[in-house]
Coordinates of C-alpha atoms in Angstrom, one line a residue:
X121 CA -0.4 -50.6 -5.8
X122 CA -2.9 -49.9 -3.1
X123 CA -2.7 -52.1 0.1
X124 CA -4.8 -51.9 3.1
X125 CA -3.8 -54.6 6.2
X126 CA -6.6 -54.8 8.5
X127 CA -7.9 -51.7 10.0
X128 CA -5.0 -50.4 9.8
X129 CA -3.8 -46.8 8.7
X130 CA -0.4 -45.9 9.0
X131 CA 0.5 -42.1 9.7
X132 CA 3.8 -40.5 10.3
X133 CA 5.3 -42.3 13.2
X134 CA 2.5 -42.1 15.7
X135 CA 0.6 -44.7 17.2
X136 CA -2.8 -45.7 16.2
X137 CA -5.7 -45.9 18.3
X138 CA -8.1 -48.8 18.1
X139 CA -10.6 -48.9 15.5
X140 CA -13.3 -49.9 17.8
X141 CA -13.1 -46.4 19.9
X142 CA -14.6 -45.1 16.6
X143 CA -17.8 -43.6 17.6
X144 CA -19.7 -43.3 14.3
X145 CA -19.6 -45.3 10.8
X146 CA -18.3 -42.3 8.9
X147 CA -15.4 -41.6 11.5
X148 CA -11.9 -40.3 9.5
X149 CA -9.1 -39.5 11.7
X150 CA -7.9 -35.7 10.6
X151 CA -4.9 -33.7 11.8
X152 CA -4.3 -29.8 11.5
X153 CA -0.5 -28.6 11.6
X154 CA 1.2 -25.2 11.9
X155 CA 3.3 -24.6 9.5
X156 CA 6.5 -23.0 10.7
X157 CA 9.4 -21.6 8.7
X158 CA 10.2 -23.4 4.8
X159 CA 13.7 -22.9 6.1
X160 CA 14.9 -26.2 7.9
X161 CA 17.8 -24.0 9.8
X162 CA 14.9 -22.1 11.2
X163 CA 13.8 -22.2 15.1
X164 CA 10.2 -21.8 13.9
X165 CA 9.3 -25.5 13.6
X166 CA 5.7 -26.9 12.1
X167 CA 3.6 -28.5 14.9
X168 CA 0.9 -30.4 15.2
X169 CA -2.9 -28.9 16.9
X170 CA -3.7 -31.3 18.9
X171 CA -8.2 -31.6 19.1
X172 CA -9.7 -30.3 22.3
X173 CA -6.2 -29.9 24.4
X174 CA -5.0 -26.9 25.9
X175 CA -3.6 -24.1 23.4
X176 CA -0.2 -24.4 21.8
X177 CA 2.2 -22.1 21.0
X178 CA 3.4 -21.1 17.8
X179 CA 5.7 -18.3 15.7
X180 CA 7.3 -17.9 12.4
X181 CA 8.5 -14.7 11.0
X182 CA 5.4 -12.8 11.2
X183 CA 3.1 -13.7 14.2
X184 CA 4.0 -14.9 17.6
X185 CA 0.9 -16.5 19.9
X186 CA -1.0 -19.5 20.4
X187 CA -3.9 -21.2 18.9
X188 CA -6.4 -24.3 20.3
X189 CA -8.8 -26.2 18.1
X190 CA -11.8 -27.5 19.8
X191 CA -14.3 -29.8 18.0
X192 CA -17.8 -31.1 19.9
X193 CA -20.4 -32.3 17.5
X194 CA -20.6 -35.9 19.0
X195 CA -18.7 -37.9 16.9
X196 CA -15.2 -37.8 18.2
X197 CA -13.7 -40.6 19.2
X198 CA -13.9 -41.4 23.6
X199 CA -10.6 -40.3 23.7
X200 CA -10.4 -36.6 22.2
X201 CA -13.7 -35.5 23.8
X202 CA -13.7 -32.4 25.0
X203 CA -15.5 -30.5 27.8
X204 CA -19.3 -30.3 27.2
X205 CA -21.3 -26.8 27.3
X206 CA -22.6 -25.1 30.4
X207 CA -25.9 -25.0 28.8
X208 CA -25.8 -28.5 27.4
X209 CA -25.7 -27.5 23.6
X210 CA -23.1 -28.8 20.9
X211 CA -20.5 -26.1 20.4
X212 CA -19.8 -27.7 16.8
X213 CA -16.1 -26.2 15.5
X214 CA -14.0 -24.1 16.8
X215 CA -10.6 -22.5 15.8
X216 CA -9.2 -19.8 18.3
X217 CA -5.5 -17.9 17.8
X218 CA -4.3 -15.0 20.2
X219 CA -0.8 -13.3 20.1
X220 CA 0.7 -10.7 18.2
X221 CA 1.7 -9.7 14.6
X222 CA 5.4 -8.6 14.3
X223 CA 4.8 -6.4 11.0
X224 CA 1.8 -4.0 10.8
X225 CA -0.7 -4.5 7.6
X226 CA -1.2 -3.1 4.9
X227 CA -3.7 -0.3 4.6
X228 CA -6.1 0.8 2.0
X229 CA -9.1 -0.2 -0.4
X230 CA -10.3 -4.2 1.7
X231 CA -10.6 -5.5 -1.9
X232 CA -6.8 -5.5 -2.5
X233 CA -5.0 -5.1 0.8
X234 CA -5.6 -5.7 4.2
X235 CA -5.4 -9.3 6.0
X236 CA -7.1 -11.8 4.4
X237 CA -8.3 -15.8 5.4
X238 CA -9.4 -18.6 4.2
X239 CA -9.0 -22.1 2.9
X240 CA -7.0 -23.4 -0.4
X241 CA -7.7 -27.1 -1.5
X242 CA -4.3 -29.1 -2.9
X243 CA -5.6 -30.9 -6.1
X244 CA -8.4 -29.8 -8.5
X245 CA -11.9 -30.6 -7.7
X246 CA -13.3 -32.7 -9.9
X247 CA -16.8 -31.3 -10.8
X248 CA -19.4 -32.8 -12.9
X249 CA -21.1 -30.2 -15.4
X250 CA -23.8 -29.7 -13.4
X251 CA -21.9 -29.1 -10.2
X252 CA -19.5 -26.8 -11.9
X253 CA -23.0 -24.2 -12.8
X254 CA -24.0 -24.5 -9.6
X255 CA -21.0 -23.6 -7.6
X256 CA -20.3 -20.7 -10.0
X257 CA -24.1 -19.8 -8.8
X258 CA -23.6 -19.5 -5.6
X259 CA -20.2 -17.9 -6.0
X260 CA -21.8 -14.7 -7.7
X261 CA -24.4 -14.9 -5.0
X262 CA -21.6 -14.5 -2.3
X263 CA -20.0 -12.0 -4.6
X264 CA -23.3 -10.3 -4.4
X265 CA -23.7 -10.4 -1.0
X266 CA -20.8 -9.3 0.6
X267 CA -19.9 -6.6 -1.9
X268 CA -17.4 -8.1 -4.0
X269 CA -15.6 -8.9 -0.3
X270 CA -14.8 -12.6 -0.6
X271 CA -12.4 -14.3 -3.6
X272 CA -13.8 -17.9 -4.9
X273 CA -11.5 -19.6 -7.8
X274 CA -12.7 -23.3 -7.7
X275 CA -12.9 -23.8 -11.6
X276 CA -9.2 -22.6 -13.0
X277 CA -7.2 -25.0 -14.3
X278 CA -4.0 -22.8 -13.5
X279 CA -4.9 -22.3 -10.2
X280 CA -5.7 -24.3 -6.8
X281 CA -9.4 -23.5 -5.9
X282 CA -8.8 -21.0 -3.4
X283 CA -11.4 -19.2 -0.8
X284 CA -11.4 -16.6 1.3
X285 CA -12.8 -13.3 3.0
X286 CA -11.1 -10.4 4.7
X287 CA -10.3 -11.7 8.0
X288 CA -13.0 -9.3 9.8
X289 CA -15.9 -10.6 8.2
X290 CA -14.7 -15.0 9.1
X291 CA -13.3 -14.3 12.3
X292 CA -15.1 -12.5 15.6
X293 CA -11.9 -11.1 16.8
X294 CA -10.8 -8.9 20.3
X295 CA -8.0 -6.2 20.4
X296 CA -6.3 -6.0 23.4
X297 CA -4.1 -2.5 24.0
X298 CA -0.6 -3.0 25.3
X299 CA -0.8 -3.4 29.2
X300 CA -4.6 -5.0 29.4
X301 CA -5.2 -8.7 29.7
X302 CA -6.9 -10.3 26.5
X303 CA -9.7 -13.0 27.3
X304 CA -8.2 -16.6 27.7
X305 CA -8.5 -19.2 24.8
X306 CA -10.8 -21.6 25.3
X307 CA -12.9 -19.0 28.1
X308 CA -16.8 -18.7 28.2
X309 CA -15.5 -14.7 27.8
X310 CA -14.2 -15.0 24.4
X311 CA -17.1 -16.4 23.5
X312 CA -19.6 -14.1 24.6
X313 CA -17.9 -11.4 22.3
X314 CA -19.9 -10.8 19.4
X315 CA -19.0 -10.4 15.6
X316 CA -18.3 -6.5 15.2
X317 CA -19.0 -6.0 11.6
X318 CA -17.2 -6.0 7.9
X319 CA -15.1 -3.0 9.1
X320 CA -11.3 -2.7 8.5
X321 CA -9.1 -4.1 11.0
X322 CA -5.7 -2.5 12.0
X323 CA -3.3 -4.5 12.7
X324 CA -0.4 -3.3 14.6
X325 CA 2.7 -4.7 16.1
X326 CA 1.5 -3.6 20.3
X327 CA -1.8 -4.7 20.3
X328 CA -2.6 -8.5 21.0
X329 CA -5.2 -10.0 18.7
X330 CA -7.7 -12.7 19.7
X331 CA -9.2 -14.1 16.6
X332 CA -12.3 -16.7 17.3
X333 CA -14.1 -18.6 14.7
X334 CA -17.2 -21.0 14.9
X335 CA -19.5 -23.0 13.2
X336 CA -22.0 -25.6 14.2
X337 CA -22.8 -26.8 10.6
X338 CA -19.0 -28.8 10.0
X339 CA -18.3 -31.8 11.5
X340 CA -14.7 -33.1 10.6
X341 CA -14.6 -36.0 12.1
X342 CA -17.2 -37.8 10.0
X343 CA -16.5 -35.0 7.1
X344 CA -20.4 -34.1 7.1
X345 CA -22.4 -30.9 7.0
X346 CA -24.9 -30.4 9.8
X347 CA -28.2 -28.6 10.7
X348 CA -28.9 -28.4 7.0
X349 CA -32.8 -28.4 6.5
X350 CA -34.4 -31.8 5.1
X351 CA -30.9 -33.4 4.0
X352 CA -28.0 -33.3 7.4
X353 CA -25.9 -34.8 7.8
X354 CA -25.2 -34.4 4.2
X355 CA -21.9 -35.8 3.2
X356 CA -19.3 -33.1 1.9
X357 CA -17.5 -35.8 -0.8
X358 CA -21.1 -35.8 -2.5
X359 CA -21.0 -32.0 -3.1
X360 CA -16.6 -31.6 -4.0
X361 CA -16.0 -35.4 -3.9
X362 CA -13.3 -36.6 -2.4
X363 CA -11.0 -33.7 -0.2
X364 CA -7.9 -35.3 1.4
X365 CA -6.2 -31.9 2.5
X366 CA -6.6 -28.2 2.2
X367 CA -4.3 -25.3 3.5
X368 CA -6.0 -22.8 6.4
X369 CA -4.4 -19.3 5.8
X370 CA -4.2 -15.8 6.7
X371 CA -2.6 -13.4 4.4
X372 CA -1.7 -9.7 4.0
X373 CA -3.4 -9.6 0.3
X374 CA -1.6 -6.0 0.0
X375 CA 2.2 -7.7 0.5
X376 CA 0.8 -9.7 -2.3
X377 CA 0.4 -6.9 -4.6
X378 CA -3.2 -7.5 -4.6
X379 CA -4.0 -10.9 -6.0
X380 CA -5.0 -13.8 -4.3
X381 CA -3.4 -16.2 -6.4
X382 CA 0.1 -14.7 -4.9
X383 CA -1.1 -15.1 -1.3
X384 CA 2.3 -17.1 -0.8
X385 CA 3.9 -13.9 -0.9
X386 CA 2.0 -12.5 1.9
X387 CA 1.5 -15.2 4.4
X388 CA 1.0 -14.7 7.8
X389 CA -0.4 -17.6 9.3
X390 CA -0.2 -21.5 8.0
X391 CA -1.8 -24.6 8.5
X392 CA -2.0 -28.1 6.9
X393 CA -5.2 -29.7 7.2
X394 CA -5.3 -33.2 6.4
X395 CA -7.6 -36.5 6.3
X396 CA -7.2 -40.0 6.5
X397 CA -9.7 -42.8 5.1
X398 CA -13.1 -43.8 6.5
X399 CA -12.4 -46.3 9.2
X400 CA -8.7 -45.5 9.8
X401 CA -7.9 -44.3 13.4
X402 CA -6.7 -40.9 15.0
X403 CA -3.0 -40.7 15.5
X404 CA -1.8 -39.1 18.7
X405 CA 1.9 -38.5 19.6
X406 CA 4.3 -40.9 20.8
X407 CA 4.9 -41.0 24.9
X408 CA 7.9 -40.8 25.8
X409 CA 10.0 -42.4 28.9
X410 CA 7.1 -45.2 29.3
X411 CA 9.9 -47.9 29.2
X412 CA 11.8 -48.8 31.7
X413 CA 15.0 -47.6 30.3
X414 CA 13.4 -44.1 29.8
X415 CA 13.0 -45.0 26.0
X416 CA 9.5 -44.9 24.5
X417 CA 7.4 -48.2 25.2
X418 CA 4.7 -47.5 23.0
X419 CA 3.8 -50.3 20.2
X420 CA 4.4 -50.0 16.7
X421 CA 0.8 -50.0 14.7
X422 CA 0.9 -53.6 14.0
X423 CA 1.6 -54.9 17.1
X424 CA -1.1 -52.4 19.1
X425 CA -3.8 -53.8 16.2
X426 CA -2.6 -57.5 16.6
X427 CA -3.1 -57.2 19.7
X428 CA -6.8 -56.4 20.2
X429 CA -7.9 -58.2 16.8
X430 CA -9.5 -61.4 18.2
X431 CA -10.8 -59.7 21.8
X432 CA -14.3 -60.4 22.1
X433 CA -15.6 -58.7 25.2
X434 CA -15.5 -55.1 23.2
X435 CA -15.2 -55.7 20.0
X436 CA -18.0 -57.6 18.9
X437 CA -20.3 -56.6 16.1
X438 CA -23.9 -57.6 15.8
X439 CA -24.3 -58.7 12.2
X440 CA -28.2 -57.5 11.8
X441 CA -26.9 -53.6 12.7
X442 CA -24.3 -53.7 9.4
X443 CA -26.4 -53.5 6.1
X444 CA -22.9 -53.5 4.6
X445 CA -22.8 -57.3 4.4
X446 CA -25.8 -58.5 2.6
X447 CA -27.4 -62.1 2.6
X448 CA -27.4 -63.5 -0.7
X449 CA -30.2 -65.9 -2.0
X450 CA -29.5 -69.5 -3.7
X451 CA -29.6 -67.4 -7.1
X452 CA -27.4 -64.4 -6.1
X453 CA -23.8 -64.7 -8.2
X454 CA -21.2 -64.6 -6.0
X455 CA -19.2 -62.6 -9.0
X456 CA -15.4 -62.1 -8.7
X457 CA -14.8 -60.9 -12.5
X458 CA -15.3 -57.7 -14.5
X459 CA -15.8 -57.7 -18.2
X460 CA -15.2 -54.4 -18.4
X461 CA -11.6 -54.9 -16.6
X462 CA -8.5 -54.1 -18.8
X463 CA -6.1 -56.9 -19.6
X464 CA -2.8 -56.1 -18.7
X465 CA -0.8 -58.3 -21.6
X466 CA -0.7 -61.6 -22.5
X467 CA 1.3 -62.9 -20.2
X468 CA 1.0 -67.0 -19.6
X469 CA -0.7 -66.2 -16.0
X470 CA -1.0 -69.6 -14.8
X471 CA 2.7 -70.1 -15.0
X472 CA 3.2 -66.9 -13.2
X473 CA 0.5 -68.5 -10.6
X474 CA 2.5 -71.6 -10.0
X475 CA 6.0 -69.8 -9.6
X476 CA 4.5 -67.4 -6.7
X477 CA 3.0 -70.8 -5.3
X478 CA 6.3 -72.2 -5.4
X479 CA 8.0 -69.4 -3.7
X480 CA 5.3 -69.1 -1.0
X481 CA 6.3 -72.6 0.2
X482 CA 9.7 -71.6 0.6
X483 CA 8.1 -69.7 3.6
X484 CA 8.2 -72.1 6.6
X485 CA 5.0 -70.5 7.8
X486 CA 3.3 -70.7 4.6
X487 CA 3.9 -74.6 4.1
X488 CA 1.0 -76.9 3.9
X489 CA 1.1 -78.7 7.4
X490 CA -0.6 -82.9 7.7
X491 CA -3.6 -82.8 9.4
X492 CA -6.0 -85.1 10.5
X493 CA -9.6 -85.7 9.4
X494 CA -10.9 -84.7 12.8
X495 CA -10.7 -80.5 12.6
X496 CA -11.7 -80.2 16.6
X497 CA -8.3 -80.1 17.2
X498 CA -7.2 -77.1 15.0
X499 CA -8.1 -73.8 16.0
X500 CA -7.7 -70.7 13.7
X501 CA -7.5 -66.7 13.8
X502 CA -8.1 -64.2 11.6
X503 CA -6.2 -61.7 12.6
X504 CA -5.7 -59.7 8.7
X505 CA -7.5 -59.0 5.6
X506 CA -5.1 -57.9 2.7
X507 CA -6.4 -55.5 -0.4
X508 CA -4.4 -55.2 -3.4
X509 CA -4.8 -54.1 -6.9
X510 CA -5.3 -57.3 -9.4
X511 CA -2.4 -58.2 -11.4
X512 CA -4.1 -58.9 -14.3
X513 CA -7.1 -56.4 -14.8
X514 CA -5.8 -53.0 -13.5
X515 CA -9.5 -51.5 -12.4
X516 CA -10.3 -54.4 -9.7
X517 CA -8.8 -55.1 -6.5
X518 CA -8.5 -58.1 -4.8
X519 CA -9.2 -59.3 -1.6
X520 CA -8.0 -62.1 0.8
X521 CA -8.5 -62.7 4.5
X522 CA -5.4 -64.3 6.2
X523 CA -6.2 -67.1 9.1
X524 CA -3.5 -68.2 11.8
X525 CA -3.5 -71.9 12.6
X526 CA -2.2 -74.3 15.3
X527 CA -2.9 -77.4 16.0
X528 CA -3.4 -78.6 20.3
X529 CA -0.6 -80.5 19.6
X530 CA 2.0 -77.8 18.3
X531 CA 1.7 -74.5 19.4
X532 CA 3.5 -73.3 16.4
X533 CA 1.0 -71.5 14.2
X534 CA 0.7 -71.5 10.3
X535 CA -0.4 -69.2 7.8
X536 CA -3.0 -69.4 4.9
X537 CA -5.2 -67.0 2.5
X538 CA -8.5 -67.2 1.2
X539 CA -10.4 -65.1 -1.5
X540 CA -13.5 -63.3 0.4
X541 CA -15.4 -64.2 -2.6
X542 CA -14.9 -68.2 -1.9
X543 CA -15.3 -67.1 2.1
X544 CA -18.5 -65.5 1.3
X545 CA -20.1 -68.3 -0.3
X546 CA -18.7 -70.6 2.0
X547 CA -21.1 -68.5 5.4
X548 CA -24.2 -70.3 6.5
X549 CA -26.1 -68.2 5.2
X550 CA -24.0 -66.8 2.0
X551 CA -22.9 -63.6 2.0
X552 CA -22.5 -61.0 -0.6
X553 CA -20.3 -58.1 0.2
X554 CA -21.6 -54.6 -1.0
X555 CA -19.1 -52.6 -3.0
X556 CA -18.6 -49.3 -5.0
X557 CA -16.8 -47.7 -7.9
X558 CA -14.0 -45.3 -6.4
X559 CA -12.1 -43.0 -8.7
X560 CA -12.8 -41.0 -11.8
X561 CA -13.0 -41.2 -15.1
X562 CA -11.0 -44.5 -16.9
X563 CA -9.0 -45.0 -13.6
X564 CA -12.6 -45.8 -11.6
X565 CA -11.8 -49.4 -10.0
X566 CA -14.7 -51.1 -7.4
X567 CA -13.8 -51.7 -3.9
X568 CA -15.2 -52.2 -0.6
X569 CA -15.4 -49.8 2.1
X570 CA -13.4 -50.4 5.4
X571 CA -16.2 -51.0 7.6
X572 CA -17.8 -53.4 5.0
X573 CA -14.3 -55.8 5.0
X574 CA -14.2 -55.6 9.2
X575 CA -17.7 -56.3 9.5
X576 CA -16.9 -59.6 7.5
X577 CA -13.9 -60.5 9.7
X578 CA -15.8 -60.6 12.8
X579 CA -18.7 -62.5 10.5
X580 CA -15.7 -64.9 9.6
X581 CA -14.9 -65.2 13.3
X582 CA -18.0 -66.6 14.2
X583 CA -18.0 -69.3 11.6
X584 CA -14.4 -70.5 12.8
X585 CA -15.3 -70.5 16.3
X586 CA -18.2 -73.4 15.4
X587 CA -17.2 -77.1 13.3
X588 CA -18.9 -75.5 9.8
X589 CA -18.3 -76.0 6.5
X590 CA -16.1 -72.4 6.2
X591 CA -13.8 -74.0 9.1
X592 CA -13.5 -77.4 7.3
X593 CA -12.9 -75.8 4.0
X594 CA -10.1 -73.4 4.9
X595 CA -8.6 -76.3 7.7
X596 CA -8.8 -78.9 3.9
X597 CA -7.0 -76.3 1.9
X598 CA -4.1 -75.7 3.8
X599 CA -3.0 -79.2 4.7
X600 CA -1.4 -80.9 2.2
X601 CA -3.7 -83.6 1.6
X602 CA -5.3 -80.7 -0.6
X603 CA -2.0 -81.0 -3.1
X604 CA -2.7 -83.2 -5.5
X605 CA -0.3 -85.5 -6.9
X606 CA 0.3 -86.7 -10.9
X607 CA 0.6 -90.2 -11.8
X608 CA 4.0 -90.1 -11.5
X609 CA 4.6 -89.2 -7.6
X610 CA 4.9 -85.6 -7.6
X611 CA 3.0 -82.4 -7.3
X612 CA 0.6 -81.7 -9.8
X613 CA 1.2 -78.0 -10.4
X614 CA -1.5 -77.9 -13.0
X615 CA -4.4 -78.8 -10.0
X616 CA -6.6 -75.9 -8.7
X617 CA -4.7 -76.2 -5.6
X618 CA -1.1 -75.7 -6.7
X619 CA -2.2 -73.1 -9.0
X620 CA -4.1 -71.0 -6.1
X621 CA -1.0 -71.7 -4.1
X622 CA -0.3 -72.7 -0.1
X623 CA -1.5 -69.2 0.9
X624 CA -4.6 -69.7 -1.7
X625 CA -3.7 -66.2 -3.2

């Protein structure tokens, strides 16, 4: 199952910034790690690059140095901006590494020795027909170009599509002779050097190495090409769909006996690049001695999300700039079914319906509370939305929006659920919430985007805020009034009510 809380996205033991520091729709929070020794005894430990900060060090059995990553295109988040340009100009993406190789390289013809970098994706890319011709195109034409000095595998089916060029012809790179001082990373100087040319490289153990790479037509932020005539930003998942992480490498293709595929054999430098989702947040380390006991103080993701989800001075959203959420007419089908969904057996599901209802009221939370007729006094959140894969028809996923109640009289709050389907035809005016097919082939399912689901929380705020038919609707459903009751006392299970459950799931 697939399950999505909020705007919520949960990486490995960091904290999450806000969404709302997310300064373009297409934001995806990315991270780019060394990779130290595969040996967990080893002192050569992975770390993480952190975007426009001071350079790092790094060293595993081959190179010992530093490297910085610096990204200005405009899109990163308030928070991981870097400095701007003397001159005012974008400097788009760079990667710079300096230090120095502890084994010399191999010599000899650049086609099969010599160091080597590049990128290599870690699943398949899943090309249409068409797509498949034209890559193989422009993968002769590159061929072409640089004299048979670049490697492209993207269709093998034994093989991870792989790409790279002799380190040279990627990389503007300095040499620095023992006893002189190389330029400093990050320095206007290193960028004023210029590229020197296709020519061979040799690497030695004395010298120290300053390798500096740019480009202002990749934005990784909101995963995007720039500057490209008639079309930028043109999205990269429309040309090698979806990408979640590729390897950055530099290899001695002559310790790998001359094959690319091999270039494990030959590493010299390592890193993981990896993305999140489209409206998830950047993760940034944990602080430590914030409390007052020296431990960390910092919030778990929940807690730092929970907190902010109802602010209003910063985090409101003007409906009319969000063509996400659409208004529906009187003749629009609010449409919650597929025909083309799978069944997923024959199951009695209604029974199955009533026993989860039954076990949500065991939740003291969850229980239907008495209210009166006069909803002024109840106010609600919504703090949560909650996606989830449909029990019954395997290709459509469900989604509810979880409201917080208390009445003035009881500060305790209550829980309860409601479909965004029923929500959306519930708004003043209806809504209709744009989705897309995601995945390929038979396992394709529809969904909503992130932004689209958030937009419709903060549309869902409004309504509860005001006495509307939404608020009276959700306030009816959750008291117990809504249970209905056979003609012999007790709870008719077999009412829409019961069925749906106290949390209306």
């Amino acid at each position: 199952q697939r399950i999505r809380v909020g705007a919520l996205g949960l990486s490995h033991a960091r904290v999450l910034h806000r969404a709302s520091c997310m300064p373009t729709n297409r934001y995806c929070p990315f991270s780019l790690t060394f990779c130290g020794s595969d040996n967990g005894d080893s002192q050569y430990k992975s770390k993480v690059v952190a975007l426009n900060a001071p350079p790092i060090e790094i060293e595993n059995d081959n190179f010992k140095g530093k490297v910085m990553l610096l990204h200005d295109t405009g899109n990163e988040p308030p928070n991981l901006k870097g400095p701007s340009s003397p001159d005012g100009k974008r400097r788009g993406v760079e990667l710079q590494i300096q230090g120095k190789f502890k084994n010399a390289a191999s010599r000899g013809e650049q086609k099969t020795s010599g160091v080597w970098a590049g990128g290599e994706l870690q699943t398949q890319m899943n090309l249409g027909w068409i797509m498949k011709n034209i890559v193989e195109v422009c993968a002769k034409y590159a061929r072409k170009k640089n004299d048979g000095r670049v490697h492209i595998s993207v269709n093998s089916k034994t093989e991870l599509p792989l790409l790279s060029w002799p380190v040279q012809q990627l990389f503007i790179y300095v040499v620095t002779p023992p006893g002189s001082e190389p330029p400093a990373l990050g320095s206007e100087e290193l960028r004023s050097y210029k590229w020197a040319g296709a020519g061979e490289v040799p690497i030695d153990t004395e010298s120290t190495y300053t390798f500096f790479y740019n480009t202002p037509y990749l934005d990784l932020c909101s995963w995007e090409l720039l500057k490209v005539p008639g079309v930028s930003p043109l999205p990269i998942e429309s040309i090698l769909r979806d990408i979640s992480s590729a390897r950055v490498i530099m290899y001695d293709l002559g310790v790998a006996g001359g094959s690319h595929s091999n270039w494990r054999k030959g590493a010299l430098l390592e890193w993981l690049f990896v993305r999140g989702e489209e409206g998830n947040v950047s993760p940034v380390e944990e602080e430590e001695g914030d409390g007052q006991d020296g431990s960390s103080s910092v919030k778990t993701p929940l807690e730092e999300q929970s907190d902010d989800s109802e602010g209003s001075d910063h985090e409101g959203i003007a409906e009319e700039d969000h063509p996400a959420l659409i208004v529906a007419d009187d003749h629009d089908a609010i449409d919650d079914s597929e025909s083309s969904d799978e069944s997923l057996g024959s199951v009695d599901q209604e029974a199955v319906s009533v026993a989860d209802s039954q076990a949500l009221e065991e939740i003291p939370s969850w229980r239907p509370r008495q209210v009166s007729s006069a909803t002024q006094s109840i106010s609600l959140r919504v703090p949560y939305y909650i996606e989830s894969i449909d029990r019954w028809r395997r290709r459509k996923v469900r989604i509810w929006y979880v409201f917080a109640m208390t009445k003035s009289e009881e500060p305790e709050e209550w829980w309860h659920a409601k479909a965004a389907t029923e929500l959306a035809a519930l708004c003043q005016p209806r809504r209709r919430l744009r989705n897309f097919r995601r995945g390929p082939g038979a396992r394709r399912y529809t969904c909503c985007a992130v932004k689209t689901l958030e937009q419709f929380r903060h549309v869902l705020r409004e309504h509860i805020a005001a006495e509307t038919k939404l608020k009276r609707s959700i306030i009816t459903t959750a008291s117990v009034q809504a249970t209905r009751e056979s003609g012999n006392g007790q709870p008719d299970h077999h009412s829409p009510r019961s069925t749906k459950g106290p949390a209306g799931l």
